[in-house]
Short mmCIF file of C-alpha atoms in Angstrom, two decimals:
data_model
loop_
_atom_site.label_atom_id
_atom_site.label_comp_id
_atom_site.label_asym_id
_atom_site.label_seq_id
_atom_site.Cartn_x
_atom_site.Cartn_y
_atom_site.Cartn_z
CA UNK A 1 -0.20 0.21 0.26
CA UNK A 2 0.90 3.65 -0.10
CA UNK A 3 2.50 3.73 -3.47
CA UNK A 4 2.89 6.86 -5.16
CA UNK A 5 3.70 7.31 -9.12
CA UNK A 6 5.09 10.49 -10.96
CA UNK A 7 5.58 11.09 -14.53
CA UNK A 8 7.49 11.41 -16.64
CA UNK A 9 10.70 9.81 -14.77
CA UNK A 10 12.93 12.15 -17.07
CA UNK A 11 12.48 14.89 -19.12
CA UNK A 12 14.82 16.90 -21.38
CA UNK A 13 13.46 20.54 -22.54
CA UNK A 14 14.43 23.43 -24.32
CA UNK A 15 14.95 26.60 -22.64
CA UNK A 16 11.62 28.66 -22.34
CA UNK A 17 9.39 25.91 -22.65
CA UNK A 18 6.95 24.82 -19.77
CA UNK A 19 7.18 21.15 -18.72
CA UNK A 20 4.18 19.25 -16.47
CA UNK A 21 4.72 16.73 -13.67
CA UNK A 22 2.36 14.45 -12.77
CA UNK A 23 1.83 12.93 -9.15
CA UNK A 24 -0.56 10.04 -8.13
CA UNK A 25 -1.42 8.14 -5.45
CA UNK A 26 -2.06 4.92 -6.94
CA UNK A 27 -3.93 2.70 -3.69
CA UNK A 28 -5.13 5.93 -0.96
CA UNK A 29 -6.40 9.39 -1.62
CA UNK A 30 -4.18 12.27 -0.16
CA UNK A 31 -5.53 15.04 0.51
CA UNK A 32 -2.28 16.71 1.00
CA UNK A 33 0.54 16.91 -1.48
CA UNK A 34 4.28 17.91 -1.27
CA UNK A 35 6.34 19.14 -3.62
CA UNK A 36 10.27 18.97 -3.30
CA UNK A 37 13.56 19.61 -5.30
CA UNK A 38 16.67 18.27 -4.82
CA UNK A 39 20.27 19.38 -6.04
CA UNK A 40 23.31 16.67 -6.06
CA UNK A 41 24.40 16.05 -2.80
CA UNK A 42 21.64 17.98 -1.56
CA UNK A 43 18.86 17.09 0.96
CA UNK A 44 15.09 17.70 -0.02
CA UNK A 45 13.53 21.64 -0.15
CA UNK A 46 10.21 21.78 0.24
CA UNK A 47 8.92 23.76 -2.82
CA UNK A 48 5.53 23.79 -2.22
CA UNK A 49 2.24 21.94 -0.25
CA UNK A 50 -0.99 21.08 -2.36
CA UNK A 51 -3.89 20.43 -0.96
CA UNK A 52 -7.20 19.27 -2.91
CA UNK A 53 -9.45 21.76 -3.78
CA UNK A 54 -7.39 24.49 -2.67
CA UNK A 55 -4.51 27.09 -3.65
CA UNK A 56 -1.00 25.45 -2.95
CA UNK A 57 1.24 27.34 -0.31
CA UNK A 58 4.73 28.15 -1.40
CA UNK A 59 7.40 28.03 0.34
CA UNK A 60 9.47 31.43 0.60
CA UNK A 61 11.58 31.74 -2.30
CA UNK A 62 9.49 29.80 -4.51
CA UNK A 63 7.91 31.36 -7.26
CA UNK A 64 4.31 30.51 -7.59
CA UNK A 65 4.13 31.78 -11.04
CA UNK A 66 6.81 29.79 -11.74
CA UNK A 67 5.81 26.51 -10.50
CA UNK A 68 2.16 26.18 -11.00
CA UNK A 69 0.71 23.56 -8.80
CA UNK A 70 -2.74 21.93 -9.33
CA UNK A 71 -4.23 19.18 -6.83
CA UNK A 72 -7.41 18.62 -8.64
CA UNK A 73 -8.30 15.51 -7.38
CA UNK A 74 -7.64 13.29 -4.18
CA UNK A 75 -4.84 11.31 -6.13
CA UNK A 76 -3.65 13.49 -8.63
CA UNK A 77 -1.28 16.71 -8.06
CA UNK A 78 0.91 18.56 -11.23
CA UNK A 79 3.57 20.78 -11.16
CA UNK A 80 4.17 22.76 -14.19
CA UNK A 81 7.45 24.41 -14.61
CA UNK A 82 6.91 27.37 -16.60
CA UNK A 83 9.39 28.87 -18.59
CA UNK A 84 11.87 26.54 -17.75
CA UNK A 85 15.48 27.33 -17.73
CA UNK A 86 18.97 25.52 -17.13
CA UNK A 87 19.10 26.47 -13.42
CA UNK A 88 15.60 24.59 -13.24
CA UNK A 89 17.37 21.59 -13.90
CA UNK A 90 16.88 19.59 -10.79
CA UNK A 91 15.10 16.09 -9.17
CA UNK A 92 11.49 17.18 -8.68
CA UNK A 93 10.08 14.52 -6.19
CA UNK A 94 6.32 14.53 -4.84
CA UNK A 95 4.99 12.92 -1.96
CA UNK A 96 1.48 12.22 -0.52
CA UNK A 97 0.32 12.34 3.26
CA UNK A 98 -1.84 9.53 3.94
CA UNK A 99 -4.91 9.82 6.36
CA UNK A 100 -5.94 7.70 9.44
CA UNK A 101 -2.92 6.28 11.58
CA UNK A 102 0.27 7.45 11.05
CA UNK A 103 -1.47 10.34 9.04
CA UNK A 104 1.64 12.35 9.04
CA UNK A 105 3.51 9.95 7.21
CA UNK A 106 4.66 10.89 3.43
CA UNK A 107 5.24 8.27 0.75
CA UNK A 108 7.38 9.69 -1.97
CA UNK A 109 6.97 9.47 -5.35
CA UNK A 110 10.43 8.19 -7.69
CA UNK A 111 11.19 11.48 -8.71
CA UNK A 112 11.28 13.34 -12.05
CA UNK A 113 14.65 14.29 -13.32
CA UNK A 114 14.40 17.62 -15.30
CA UNK A 115 17.01 19.01 -17.87
CA UNK A 116 16.72 21.98 -19.16
CA UNK A 117 18.99 23.03 -22.29
CA UNK B 1 13.60 28.18 12.94
CA UNK B 2 12.84 24.39 13.04
CA UNK B 3 16.33 22.36 12.53
CA UNK B 4 17.02 18.78 12.29
CA UNK B 5 21.01 17.86 12.28
CA UNK B 6 22.56 14.94 11.47
CA UNK B 7 26.25 14.31 10.77
CA UNK B 8 26.95 14.07 7.18
CA UNK B 9 29.26 10.85 7.72
CA UNK B 10 30.21 9.18 5.83
CA UNK B 11 29.32 6.47 8.25
CA UNK B 12 31.52 3.11 7.21
CA UNK B 13 30.93 -0.11 8.71
CA UNK B 14 31.96 -3.57 8.05
CA UNK B 15 29.22 -6.04 6.68
CA UNK B 16 27.67 -7.57 9.67
CA UNK B 17 27.94 -4.95 12.16
CA UNK B 18 25.67 -2.60 13.83
CA UNK B 19 25.34 0.97 12.01
CA UNK B 20 24.13 3.63 14.40
CA UNK B 21 22.70 6.71 12.84
CA UNK B 22 21.70 9.96 15.03
CA UNK B 23 19.77 13.22 14.80
CA UNK B 24 18.92 16.07 17.07
CA UNK B 25 15.95 18.25 16.38
CA UNK B 26 14.97 21.81 17.96
CA UNK B 27 11.47 22.08 17.94
CA UNK B 28 10.63 20.90 21.20
CA UNK B 29 6.97 20.07 20.36
CA UNK B 30 7.58 18.31 17.20
CA UNK B 31 5.59 15.07 17.27
CA UNK B 32 6.32 12.83 14.84
CA UNK B 33 9.76 11.10 13.36
CA UNK B 34 10.51 9.55 10.32
CA UNK B 35 13.73 7.75 8.90
CA UNK B 36 13.94 7.74 5.23
CA UNK B 37 16.70 5.99 3.26
CA UNK B 38 17.71 7.55 -0.04
CA UNK B 39 19.87 5.68 -2.78
CA UNK B 40 21.88 7.91 -4.96
CA UNK B 41 19.63 9.19 -8.03
CA UNK B 42 16.42 7.71 -6.10
CA UNK B 43 13.60 9.13 -4.11
CA UNK B 44 13.80 8.49 -0.20
CA UNK B 45 12.04 5.61 0.55
CA UNK B 46 10.40 5.28 4.38
CA UNK B 47 12.09 2.98 7.02
CA UNK B 48 10.60 3.84 10.12
CA UNK B 49 8.21 5.89 12.20
CA UNK B 50 8.24 6.43 15.59
CA UNK B 51 5.84 8.79 17.73
CA UNK B 52 6.69 8.03 21.34
CA UNK B 53 9.58 7.59 23.68
CA UNK B 54 11.67 4.39 23.57
CA UNK B 55 12.53 1.95 20.75
CA UNK B 56 10.70 0.40 18.18
CA UNK B 57 11.83 -2.07 15.94
CA UNK B 58 11.10 -3.89 12.84
CA UNK B 59 13.26 -6.03 11.35
CA UNK B 60 16.53 -5.12 11.40
CA UNK B 61 15.88 -1.74 12.19
CA UNK B 62 15.39 -0.30 15.59
CA UNK B 63 14.61 3.63 15.95
CA UNK B 64 14.77 5.29 19.34
CA UNK B 65 13.46 8.50 20.27
CA UNK B 66 14.44 10.37 23.17
CA UNK B 67 11.90 13.60 23.33
CA UNK B 68 13.33 15.07 26.48
CA UNK B 69 17.00 15.05 24.79
CA UNK B 70 15.28 16.00 21.74
CA UNK B 71 17.31 13.14 19.89
CA UNK B 72 16.62 10.28 17.56
CA UNK B 73 18.53 7.57 15.97
CA UNK B 74 18.38 4.53 14.08
CA UNK B 75 20.09 1.54 14.41
CA UNK B 76 20.85 -1.42 11.58
CA UNK B 77 21.77 -4.41 12.75
CA UNK B 78 23.52 -7.12 10.73
CA UNK B 79 24.61 -4.32 8.05
CA UNK B 80 24.75 -5.41 4.70
CA UNK B 81 26.34 -3.61 1.25
CA UNK B 82 22.68 -3.35 0.26
CA UNK B 83 22.04 -0.91 3.17
CA UNK B 84 24.41 1.79 1.72
CA UNK B 85 22.59 4.71 1.13
CA UNK B 86 21.80 8.22 2.27
CA UNK B 87 19.53 8.15 5.80
CA UNK B 88 17.41 10.88 6.10
CA UNK B 89 16.20 11.99 9.74
CA UNK B 90 12.82 13.87 9.20
CA UNK B 91 10.68 15.69 11.91
CA UNK B 92 7.21 17.27 11.75
CA UNK B 93 4.96 18.98 14.08
CA UNK B 94 0.82 18.13 14.70
CA UNK B 95 1.05 16.67 11.05
CA UNK B 96 2.52 19.58 9.26
CA UNK B 97 5.32 19.79 6.87
CA UNK B 98 8.20 17.39 7.36
CA UNK B 99 11.85 19.03 7.96
CA UNK B 100 14.35 17.04 6.77
CA UNK B 101 18.28 16.59 7.87
CA UNK B 102 20.89 16.73 5.35
CA UNK B 103 21.25 13.57 5.83
CA UNK B 104 24.24 11.05 6.55
CA UNK B 105 26.05 8.71 4.22
CA UNK B 106 26.10 5.15 5.35
CA UNK B 107 28.67 3.06 3.64
CA UNK B 108 28.79 -1.10 4.39
CA UNK B 109 32.17 -2.50 3.12
CA UNK B 110 31.91 -6.35 2.54
#
């Protein structure tokens, strides 16, 4: 149980284009999903908290107009990197929070490696 | 500011030994504590969660929590080369977002 998927696993795009990353909870409903990014040899940096049916809450320093988050259902959240630039190249990871016992446990998706040329 | 501190390592242990990973946290009202394992190029995988003072065992893994000392640890018995990874300590307060430590690199030598 508690499986989270992400798609795509890897994407290469040209500078200036937009990239959409999907995060799905496969066997549970997730009222809250989180988006992180991780640079090489660094720890995870929380970008935003996504709640189903409401606006995402962004961490300080994260541009909400650049990183668009939509949490349309209890099993799907999307992150769109708009007008991507080489400095946006990173490993983007989503997580989903379960409900019930251990309700604050986060399960991570496999991540999406974005390379912007 | 809420902080979670870990020794970055690398921690090197021989195969079959006990690996001991430590973590301290600054927010005294923290409620939930997690250990994640992350292999290079992969996303974090949950190993253990612990909520109460004392020990919690799951197979070769034991998590230990001491809220008075604001300290949480992970013991890995009979360490295997496949345990070589970065171990992330994470702390949350009242079900809110997780605060991660920078991680400890573990190397198990065969």
